[in-house]
XYZ file of C-alpha atoms in Angstrom:
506
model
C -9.601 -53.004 -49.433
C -8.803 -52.174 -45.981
C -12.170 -52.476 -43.463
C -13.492 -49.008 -42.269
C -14.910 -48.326 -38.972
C -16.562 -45.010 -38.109
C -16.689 -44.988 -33.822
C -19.381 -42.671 -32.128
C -17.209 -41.768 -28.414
C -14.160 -41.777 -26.776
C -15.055 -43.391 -23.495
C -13.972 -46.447 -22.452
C -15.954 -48.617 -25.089
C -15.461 -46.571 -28.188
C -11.551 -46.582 -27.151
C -11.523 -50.188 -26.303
C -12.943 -51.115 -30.060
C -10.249 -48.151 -31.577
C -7.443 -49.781 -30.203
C -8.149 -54.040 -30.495
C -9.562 -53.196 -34.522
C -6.409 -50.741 -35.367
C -3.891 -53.592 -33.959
C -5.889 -55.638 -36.263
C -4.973 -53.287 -39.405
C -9.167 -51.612 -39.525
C -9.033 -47.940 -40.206
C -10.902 -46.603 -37.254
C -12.003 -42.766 -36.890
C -12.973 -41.725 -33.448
C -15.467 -38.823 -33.132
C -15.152 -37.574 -29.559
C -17.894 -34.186 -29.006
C -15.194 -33.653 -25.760
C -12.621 -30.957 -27.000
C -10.195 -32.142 -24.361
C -10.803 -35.343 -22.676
C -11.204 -38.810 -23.559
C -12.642 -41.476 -21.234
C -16.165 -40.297 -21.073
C -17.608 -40.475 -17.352
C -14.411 -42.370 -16.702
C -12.237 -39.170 -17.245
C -9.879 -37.523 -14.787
C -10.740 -33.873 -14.891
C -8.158 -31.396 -13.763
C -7.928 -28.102 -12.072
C -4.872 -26.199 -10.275
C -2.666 -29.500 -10.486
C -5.536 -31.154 -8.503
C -6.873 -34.334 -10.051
C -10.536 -35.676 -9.916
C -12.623 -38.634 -10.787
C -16.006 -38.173 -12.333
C -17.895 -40.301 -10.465
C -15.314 -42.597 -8.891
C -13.928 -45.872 -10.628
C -12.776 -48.766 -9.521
C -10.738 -50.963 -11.927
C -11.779 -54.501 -10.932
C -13.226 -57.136 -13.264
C -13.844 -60.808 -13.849
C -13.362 -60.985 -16.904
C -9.544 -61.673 -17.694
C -9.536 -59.974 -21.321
C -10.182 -56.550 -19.331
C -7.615 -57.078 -16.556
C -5.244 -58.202 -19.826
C -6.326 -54.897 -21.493
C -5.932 -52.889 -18.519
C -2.123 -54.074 -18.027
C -1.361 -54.396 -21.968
C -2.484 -50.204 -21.875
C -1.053 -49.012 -18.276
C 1.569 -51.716 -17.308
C 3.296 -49.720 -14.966
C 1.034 -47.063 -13.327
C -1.411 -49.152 -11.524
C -2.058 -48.914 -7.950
C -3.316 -51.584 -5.008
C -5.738 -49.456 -3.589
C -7.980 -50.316 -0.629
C -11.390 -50.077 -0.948
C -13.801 -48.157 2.019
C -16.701 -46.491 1.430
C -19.523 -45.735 4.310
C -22.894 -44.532 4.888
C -23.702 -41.713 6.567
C -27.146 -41.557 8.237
C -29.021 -40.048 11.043
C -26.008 -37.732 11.695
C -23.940 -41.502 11.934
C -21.056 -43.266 9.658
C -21.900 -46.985 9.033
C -19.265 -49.396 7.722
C -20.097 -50.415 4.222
C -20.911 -53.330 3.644
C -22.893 -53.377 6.607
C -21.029 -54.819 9.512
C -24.307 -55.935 11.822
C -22.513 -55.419 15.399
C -21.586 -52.097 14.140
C -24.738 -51.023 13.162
C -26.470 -52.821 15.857
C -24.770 -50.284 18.371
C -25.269 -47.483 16.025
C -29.346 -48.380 15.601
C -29.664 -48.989 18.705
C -30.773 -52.753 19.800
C -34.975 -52.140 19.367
C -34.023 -50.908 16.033
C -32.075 -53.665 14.795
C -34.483 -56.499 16.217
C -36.802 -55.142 14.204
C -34.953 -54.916 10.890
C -33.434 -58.483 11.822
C -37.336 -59.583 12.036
C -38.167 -57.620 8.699
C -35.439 -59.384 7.219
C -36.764 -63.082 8.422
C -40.265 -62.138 7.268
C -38.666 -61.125 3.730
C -36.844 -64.636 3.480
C -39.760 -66.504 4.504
C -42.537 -64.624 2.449
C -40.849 -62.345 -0.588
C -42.602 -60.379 -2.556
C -43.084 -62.842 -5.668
C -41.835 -61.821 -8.743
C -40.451 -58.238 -7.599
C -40.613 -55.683 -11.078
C -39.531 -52.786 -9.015
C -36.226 -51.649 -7.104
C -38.027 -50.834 -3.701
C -39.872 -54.869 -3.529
C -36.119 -56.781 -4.931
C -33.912 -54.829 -2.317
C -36.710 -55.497 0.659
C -36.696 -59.021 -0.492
C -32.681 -59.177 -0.065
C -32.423 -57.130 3.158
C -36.165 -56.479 4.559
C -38.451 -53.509 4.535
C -36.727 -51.796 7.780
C -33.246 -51.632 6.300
C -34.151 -50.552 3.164
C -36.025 -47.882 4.009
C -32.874 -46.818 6.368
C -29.922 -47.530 4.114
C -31.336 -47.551 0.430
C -34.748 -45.586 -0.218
C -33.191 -42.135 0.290
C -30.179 -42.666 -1.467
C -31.524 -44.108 -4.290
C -34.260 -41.664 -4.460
C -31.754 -38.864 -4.324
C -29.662 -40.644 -7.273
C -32.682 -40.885 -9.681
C -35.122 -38.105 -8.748
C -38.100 -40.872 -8.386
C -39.948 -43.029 -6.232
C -38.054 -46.895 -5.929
C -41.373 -47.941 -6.840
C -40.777 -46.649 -10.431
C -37.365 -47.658 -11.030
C -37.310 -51.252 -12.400
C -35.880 -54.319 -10.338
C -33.671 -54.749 -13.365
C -31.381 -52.226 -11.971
C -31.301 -53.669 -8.624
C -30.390 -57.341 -9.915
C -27.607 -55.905 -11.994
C -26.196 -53.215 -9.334
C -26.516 -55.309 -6.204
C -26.039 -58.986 -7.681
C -25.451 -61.487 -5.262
C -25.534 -59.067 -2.278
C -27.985 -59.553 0.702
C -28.120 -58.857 4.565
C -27.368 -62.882 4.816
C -23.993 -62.215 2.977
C -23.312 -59.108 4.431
C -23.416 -60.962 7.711
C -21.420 -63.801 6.906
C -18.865 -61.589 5.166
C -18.548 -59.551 8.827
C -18.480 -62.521 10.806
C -16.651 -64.718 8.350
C -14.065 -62.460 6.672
C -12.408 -64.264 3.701
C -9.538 -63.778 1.563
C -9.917 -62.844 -2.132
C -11.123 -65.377 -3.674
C -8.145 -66.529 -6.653
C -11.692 -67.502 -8.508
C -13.016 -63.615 -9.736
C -15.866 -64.831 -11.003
C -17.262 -66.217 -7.401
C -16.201 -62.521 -5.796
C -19.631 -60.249 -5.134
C -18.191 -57.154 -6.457
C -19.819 -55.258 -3.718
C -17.835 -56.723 -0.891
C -14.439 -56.532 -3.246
C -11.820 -55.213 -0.558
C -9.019 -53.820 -2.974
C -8.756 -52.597 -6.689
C -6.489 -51.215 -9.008
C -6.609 -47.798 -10.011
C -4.416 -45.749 -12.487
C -2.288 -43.005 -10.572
C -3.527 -39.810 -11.803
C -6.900 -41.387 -12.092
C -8.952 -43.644 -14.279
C -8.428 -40.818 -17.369
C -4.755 -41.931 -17.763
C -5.660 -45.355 -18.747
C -7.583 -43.620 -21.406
C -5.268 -41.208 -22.978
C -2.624 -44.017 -23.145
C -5.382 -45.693 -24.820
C -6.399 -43.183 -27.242
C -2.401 -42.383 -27.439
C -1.304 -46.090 -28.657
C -5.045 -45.932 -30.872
C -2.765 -42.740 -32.965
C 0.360 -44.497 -32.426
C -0.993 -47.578 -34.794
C -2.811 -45.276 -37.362
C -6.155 -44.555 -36.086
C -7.768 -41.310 -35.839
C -9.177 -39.719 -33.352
C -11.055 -36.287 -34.013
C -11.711 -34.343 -30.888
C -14.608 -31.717 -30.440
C -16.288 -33.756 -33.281
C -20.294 -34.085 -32.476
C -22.185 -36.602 -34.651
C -25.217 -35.050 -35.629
C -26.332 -38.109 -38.186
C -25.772 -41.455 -39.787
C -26.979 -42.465 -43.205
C -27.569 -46.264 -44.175
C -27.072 -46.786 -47.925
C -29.312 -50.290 -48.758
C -27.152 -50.547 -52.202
C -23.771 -50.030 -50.978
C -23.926 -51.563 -47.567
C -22.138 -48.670 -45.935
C -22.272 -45.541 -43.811
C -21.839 -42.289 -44.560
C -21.713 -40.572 -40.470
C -22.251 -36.470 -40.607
C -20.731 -34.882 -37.596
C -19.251 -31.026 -36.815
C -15.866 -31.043 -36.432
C -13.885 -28.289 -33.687
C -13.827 -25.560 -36.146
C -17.801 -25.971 -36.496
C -17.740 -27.410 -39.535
C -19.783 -29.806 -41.265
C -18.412 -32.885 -42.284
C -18.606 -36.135 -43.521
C -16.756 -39.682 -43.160
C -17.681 -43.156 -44.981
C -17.510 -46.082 -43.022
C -18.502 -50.013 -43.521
C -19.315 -50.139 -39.621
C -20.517 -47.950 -37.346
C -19.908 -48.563 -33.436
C -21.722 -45.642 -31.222
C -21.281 -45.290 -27.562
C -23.596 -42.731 -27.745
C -26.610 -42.525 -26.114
C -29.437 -44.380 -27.751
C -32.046 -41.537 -28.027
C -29.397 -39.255 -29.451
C -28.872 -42.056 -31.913
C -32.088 -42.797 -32.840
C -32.960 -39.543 -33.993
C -30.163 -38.878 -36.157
C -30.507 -42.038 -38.139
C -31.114 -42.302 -41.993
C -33.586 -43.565 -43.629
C -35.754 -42.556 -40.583
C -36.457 -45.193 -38.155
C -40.102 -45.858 -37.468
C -42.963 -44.009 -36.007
C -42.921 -46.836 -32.890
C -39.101 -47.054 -32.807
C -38.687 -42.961 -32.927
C -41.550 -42.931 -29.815
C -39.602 -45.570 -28.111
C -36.587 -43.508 -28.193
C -37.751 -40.402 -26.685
C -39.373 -42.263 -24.061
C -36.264 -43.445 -22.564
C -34.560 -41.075 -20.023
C -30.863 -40.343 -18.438
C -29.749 -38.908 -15.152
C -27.429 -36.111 -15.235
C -25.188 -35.807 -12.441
C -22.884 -32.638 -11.104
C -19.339 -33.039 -9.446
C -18.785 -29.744 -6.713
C -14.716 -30.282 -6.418
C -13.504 -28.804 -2.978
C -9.730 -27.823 -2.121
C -9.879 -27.573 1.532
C -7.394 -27.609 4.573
C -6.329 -31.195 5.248
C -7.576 -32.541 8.685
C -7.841 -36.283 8.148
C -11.740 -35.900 8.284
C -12.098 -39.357 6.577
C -9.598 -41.745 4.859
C -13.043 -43.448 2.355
C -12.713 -43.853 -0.999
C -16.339 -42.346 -0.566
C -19.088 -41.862 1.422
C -22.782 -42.662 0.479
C -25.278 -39.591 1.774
C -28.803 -41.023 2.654
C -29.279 -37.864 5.383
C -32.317 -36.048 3.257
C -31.866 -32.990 4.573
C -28.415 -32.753 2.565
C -28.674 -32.487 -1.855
C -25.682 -34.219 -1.837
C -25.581 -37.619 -3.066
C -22.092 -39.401 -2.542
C -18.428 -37.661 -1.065
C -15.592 -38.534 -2.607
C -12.068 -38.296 -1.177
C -9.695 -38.156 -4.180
C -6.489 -38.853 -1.698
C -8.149 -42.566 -0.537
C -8.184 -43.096 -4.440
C -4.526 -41.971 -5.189
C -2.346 -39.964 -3.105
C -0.937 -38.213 -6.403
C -4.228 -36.926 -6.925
C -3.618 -34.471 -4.146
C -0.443 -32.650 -5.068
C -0.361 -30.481 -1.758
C 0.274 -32.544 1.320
C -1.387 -30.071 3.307
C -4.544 -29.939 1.126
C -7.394 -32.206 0.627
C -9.204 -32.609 -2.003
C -13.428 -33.796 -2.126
C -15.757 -33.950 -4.486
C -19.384 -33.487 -3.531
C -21.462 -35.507 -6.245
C -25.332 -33.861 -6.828
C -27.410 -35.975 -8.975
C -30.052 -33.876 -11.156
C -31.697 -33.754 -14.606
C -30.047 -31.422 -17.161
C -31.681 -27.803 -16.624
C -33.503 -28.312 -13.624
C -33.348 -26.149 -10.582
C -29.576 -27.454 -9.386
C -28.370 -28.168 -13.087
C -28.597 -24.394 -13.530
C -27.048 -23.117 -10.651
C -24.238 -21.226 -11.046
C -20.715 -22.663 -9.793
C -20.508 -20.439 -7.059
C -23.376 -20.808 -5.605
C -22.964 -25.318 -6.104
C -20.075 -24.409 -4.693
C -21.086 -22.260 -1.562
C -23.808 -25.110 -1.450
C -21.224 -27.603 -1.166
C -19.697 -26.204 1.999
C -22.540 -25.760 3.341
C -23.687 -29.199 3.130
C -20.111 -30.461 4.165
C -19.839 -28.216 7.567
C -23.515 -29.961 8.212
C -22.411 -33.393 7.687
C -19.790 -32.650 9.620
C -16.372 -33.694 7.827
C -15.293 -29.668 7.372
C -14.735 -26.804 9.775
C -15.366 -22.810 8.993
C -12.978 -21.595 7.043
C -11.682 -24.800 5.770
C -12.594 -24.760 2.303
C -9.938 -22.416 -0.142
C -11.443 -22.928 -3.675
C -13.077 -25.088 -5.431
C -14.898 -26.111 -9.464
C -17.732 -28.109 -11.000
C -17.947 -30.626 -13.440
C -21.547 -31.044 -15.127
C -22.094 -34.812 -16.526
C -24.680 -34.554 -18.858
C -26.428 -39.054 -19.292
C -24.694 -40.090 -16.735
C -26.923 -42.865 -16.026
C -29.326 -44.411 -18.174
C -32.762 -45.035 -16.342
C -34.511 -48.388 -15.807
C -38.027 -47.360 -15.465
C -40.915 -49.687 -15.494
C -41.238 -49.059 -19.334
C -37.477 -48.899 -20.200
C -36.679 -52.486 -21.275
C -39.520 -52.381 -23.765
C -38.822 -49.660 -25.278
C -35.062 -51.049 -25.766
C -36.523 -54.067 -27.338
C -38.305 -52.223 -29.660
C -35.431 -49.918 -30.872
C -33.116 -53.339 -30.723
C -35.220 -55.550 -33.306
C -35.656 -52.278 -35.504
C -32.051 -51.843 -35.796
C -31.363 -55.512 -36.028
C -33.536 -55.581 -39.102
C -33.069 -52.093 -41.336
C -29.178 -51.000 -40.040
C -26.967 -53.921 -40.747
C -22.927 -53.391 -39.495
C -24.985 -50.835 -36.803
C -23.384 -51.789 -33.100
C -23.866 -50.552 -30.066
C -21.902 -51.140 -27.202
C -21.115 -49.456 -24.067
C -23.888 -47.781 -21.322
C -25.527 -45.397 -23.122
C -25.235 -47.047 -26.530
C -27.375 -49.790 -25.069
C -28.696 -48.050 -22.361
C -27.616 -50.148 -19.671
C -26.109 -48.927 -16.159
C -23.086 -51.080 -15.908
C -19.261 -50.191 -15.062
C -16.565 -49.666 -17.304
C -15.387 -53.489 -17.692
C -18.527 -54.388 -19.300
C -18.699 -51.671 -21.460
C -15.574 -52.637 -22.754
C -16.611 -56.241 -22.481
C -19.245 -55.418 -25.203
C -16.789 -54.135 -27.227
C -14.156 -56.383 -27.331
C -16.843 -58.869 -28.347
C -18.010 -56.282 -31.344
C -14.523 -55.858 -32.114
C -14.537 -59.886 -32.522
C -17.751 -59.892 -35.023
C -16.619 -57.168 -37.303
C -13.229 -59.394 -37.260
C -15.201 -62.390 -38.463
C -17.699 -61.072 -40.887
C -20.567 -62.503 -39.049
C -22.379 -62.016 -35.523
C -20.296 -64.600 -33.545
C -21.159 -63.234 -30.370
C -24.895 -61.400 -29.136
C -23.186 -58.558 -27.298
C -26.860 -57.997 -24.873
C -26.009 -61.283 -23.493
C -22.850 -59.897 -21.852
C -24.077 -58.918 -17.775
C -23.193 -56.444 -15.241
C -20.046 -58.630 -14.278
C -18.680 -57.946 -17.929
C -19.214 -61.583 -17.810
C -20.972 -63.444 -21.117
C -23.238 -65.804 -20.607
C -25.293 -67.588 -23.534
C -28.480 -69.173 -23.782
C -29.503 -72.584 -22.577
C -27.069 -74.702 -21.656
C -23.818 -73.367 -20.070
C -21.245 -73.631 -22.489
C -17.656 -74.846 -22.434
C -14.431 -71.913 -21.137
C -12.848 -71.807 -24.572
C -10.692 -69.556 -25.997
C -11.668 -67.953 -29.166
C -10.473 -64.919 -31.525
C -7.638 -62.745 -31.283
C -9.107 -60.542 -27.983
C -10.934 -62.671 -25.911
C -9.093 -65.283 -23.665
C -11.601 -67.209 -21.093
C -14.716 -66.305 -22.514
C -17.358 -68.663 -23.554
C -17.692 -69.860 -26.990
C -20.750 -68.341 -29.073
C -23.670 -70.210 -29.135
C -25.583 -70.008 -32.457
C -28.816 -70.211 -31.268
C -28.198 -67.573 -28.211
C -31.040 -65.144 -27.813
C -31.066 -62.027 -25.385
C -33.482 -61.036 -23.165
C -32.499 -57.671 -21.552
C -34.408 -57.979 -17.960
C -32.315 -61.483 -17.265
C -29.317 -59.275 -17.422
């Protein structure tokens, strides 16, 4: 009898596993609660011809199997892009990375003594063992630069003090960045390394990126997913999952586009969806600690305000990181620096103004004219707009966006983990908010190739919490030999049956 698989989301995870288990002949079923787009956050939403990013996505990995998968979907419609993105502070635009002479003149020279000092005293006295965000960047750049080029930002992004937001997030979003590399990468430019797995993705200085956006790799995804017999039911919202002990198998409730209840039988279940969501809806009930665990973990919601506006060549970024506090707005992107046929008017540009919030708060229920009045506002104040400029404009509302790393978060992931582990076998999670880590698309659909592979074998052959934010997998203990094994991994480390996971080395 053929193998079953019920998948929870169409974003780049869920859509990943759909396509690598239907070439393997496994009838997959894809709920998607979207009634028009696949992707997820990695969507390309549309409005008046114009084409926009939900967040912004580069397509650059180090793992080979996701460069393979990207070419094997989209062979033909990838672009070299370059990549430039700056900050804009104190009513300035800083290069970044940082490029020291640059900001040097920009400081001012008092200025940038003293953050060059901060920086020395970090190196030579760190804070030891640094749990949260605001102690592991200060101990990679110093206290003076971060609080001028990451505590407002990153406050803005997640609504909280960098004192509460763990260092895991940190280690995993900035990994092997610090002012010492930043310098030598200014003064020391170097070619791409051929070796991706050496390249700090933060100093990457090209990527690919799909023409009309990172949704077309998806909908050729989800196409060729239909095109080899899988199913993928739009507007579908899963609303529960039921674990029968004697049968081994699921039986996953959802409500289909019609409104509709309905039910589908599946061996496996893979959910991308978020883990709370999950949790609750899970059958027999999880436990009293696991279900408190669950609604103790939290998500950042996120708004896109998409402007049409007169094109003046105000900035050629891919995007522009706001730490001015006296703006809402987070991050600027210009959808032209990602793909010129994003922009189908020559004499239009095209920016999205990204607001991050939580879902019903003060700026979540705003209406979209006034986000959108706010928008100009914000963007004649920064400065890259004149009166009159803008012609119309739309918002996007991103409900979980981003999965939060509070001091408490990895515990109560642990928790939930071993629970599920133990009572919900053929259970997977993959993806960011199945496993509520912040990561970019290539590792989410690193962690689901690698699912894919242990529903293929029958067994666990690979612990998919050990994959890291480089969609890299690394076991435990020793480092183990580049070997090729299964059908949809190529250059990935052999499984290691002893490997154990231990989410805050991630």
């Amino acid at each position: 009898m053929k193998t079953s698989v019920a998948i929870i989301g169409a974003g780049p995870a869920g859509l990943t596993a759909a396509y690598l288990l239907s070439k393997n002949d496994v009838a997959v079923t894809v709920l998607e609660a979207d009634p028009v787009y696949v992707g997820g956050i990695s969507r390309t939403a549309k409005y008046k011809g114009f084409h926009f990013d939900i967040g912004g996505h580069r397509f650059f990995s180090k793992s080979k199997a996701v460069e393979d998968f990207w070419s094997e979907i989209l062979p033909d419609d990838m672009l070299d892009r370059p990549r430039s993105s700056r900050i804009f502070y104190g009513g300035k635009f800083f290069a970044y990375p940082l490029k020291p002479f640059e900001a040097l003149m920009k400081l001012g020279i008092f200025k940038s003594i003293l953050c060059i000092l901060s920086w020395l005293k970090a190196r030579l006295s760190p804070v030891p063992n640094p749990r949260n965000f605001e102690d592991w960047v200060s101990n990679q750049f110093g206290q003076r630069l971060f609080n001028t080029f990451f505590k407002s930002y990153t406050e803005k992004v997640w609504g909280m003090s960098c004192k509460e937001i763990s260092a895991d997030w940190a280690a995993q979003r900035i990994k092997g960045l610090s002012l010492g590399s930043a310098i030598k990468n200014a003064l020391f430019p170097q070619k791409q390394a051929k070796d991706k797995s050496k390249v700090i993705k933060t100093l990457i200085n090209s990527f690919k990126y799909p023409r009309k956006g990172p949704g077309m790799m998806w909908e050729a995804c989800a196409q060729k997913v239909r095109q080899l017999g899988g199913e993928i039911e739009m507007g579908s919202r899963v609303t529960g999952c039921a674990y029968d002990d004697l049968t081994e198998t699921w039986t996953v409730q959802f409500r289909n586009s019609q409104g509709r209840e309905q039910s589908l039988g599946a061996e496996h279940v893979i959910s991308s969806a978020p883990m709370r969501e999950l949790v609750r809806g899970l059958s027999p009930e999880v436990s009293e600690e696991a279900r408190e665990a669950a609604n103790s973990l939290k998500y950042r919601d996120f708004l896109t305000v998409m402007l049409i506006l007169k094109e003046r060549n105000m900035f050629s970024d891919n995007w522009i990181y706001i730490h001015d506090p006296s703006v809402k707005v987070g991050r600027i992107q210009n959808f032209r620096s990602w793909s010129p046929e994003m922009v189908p008017d020559p004499e239009k540009a095209c920016y999205g103004l990204e607001y991050f919030c939580f879902e019903h708060d003060g700026l979540w229920d705003s209406s979209d004219e006034q986000l959108i009045e706010l928008a100009k506002r914000e963007l004649l104040q920064i400065g890259l707009a004149k009166e009159g400029d803008v012609v119309d404009g739309c918002v996007v509302r991103q409900r979980k966006a981003y999965p939060v790393y509070d001091d408490d978060y990895a515990r109560h992931v642990a928790t939930i983990r071993d629970e599920l582990d133990e009572r919900y076998p053929n259970l997977h999670l993959v993806g960011r908010n199945g496993m509520h880590k912040y990561n970019n698309q290539d590792h989410a659909m690193m962690t689901a190739m690698l699912c894919v592979e242990n529903i293929l074998a029958g067994e666990q052959l690979y612990d998919l919490w050990q994959v890291n934010g480089d969609a890299e997998y690394h076991e435990a203990g020793e480092a183990a030999s580049e070997q090729t094994h299964g059908s949809a991994i190529r250059l990935v480390p052999m499984p290691a049956s002893t490997a154990t996971a231990t989410l805050a080395s991630d």
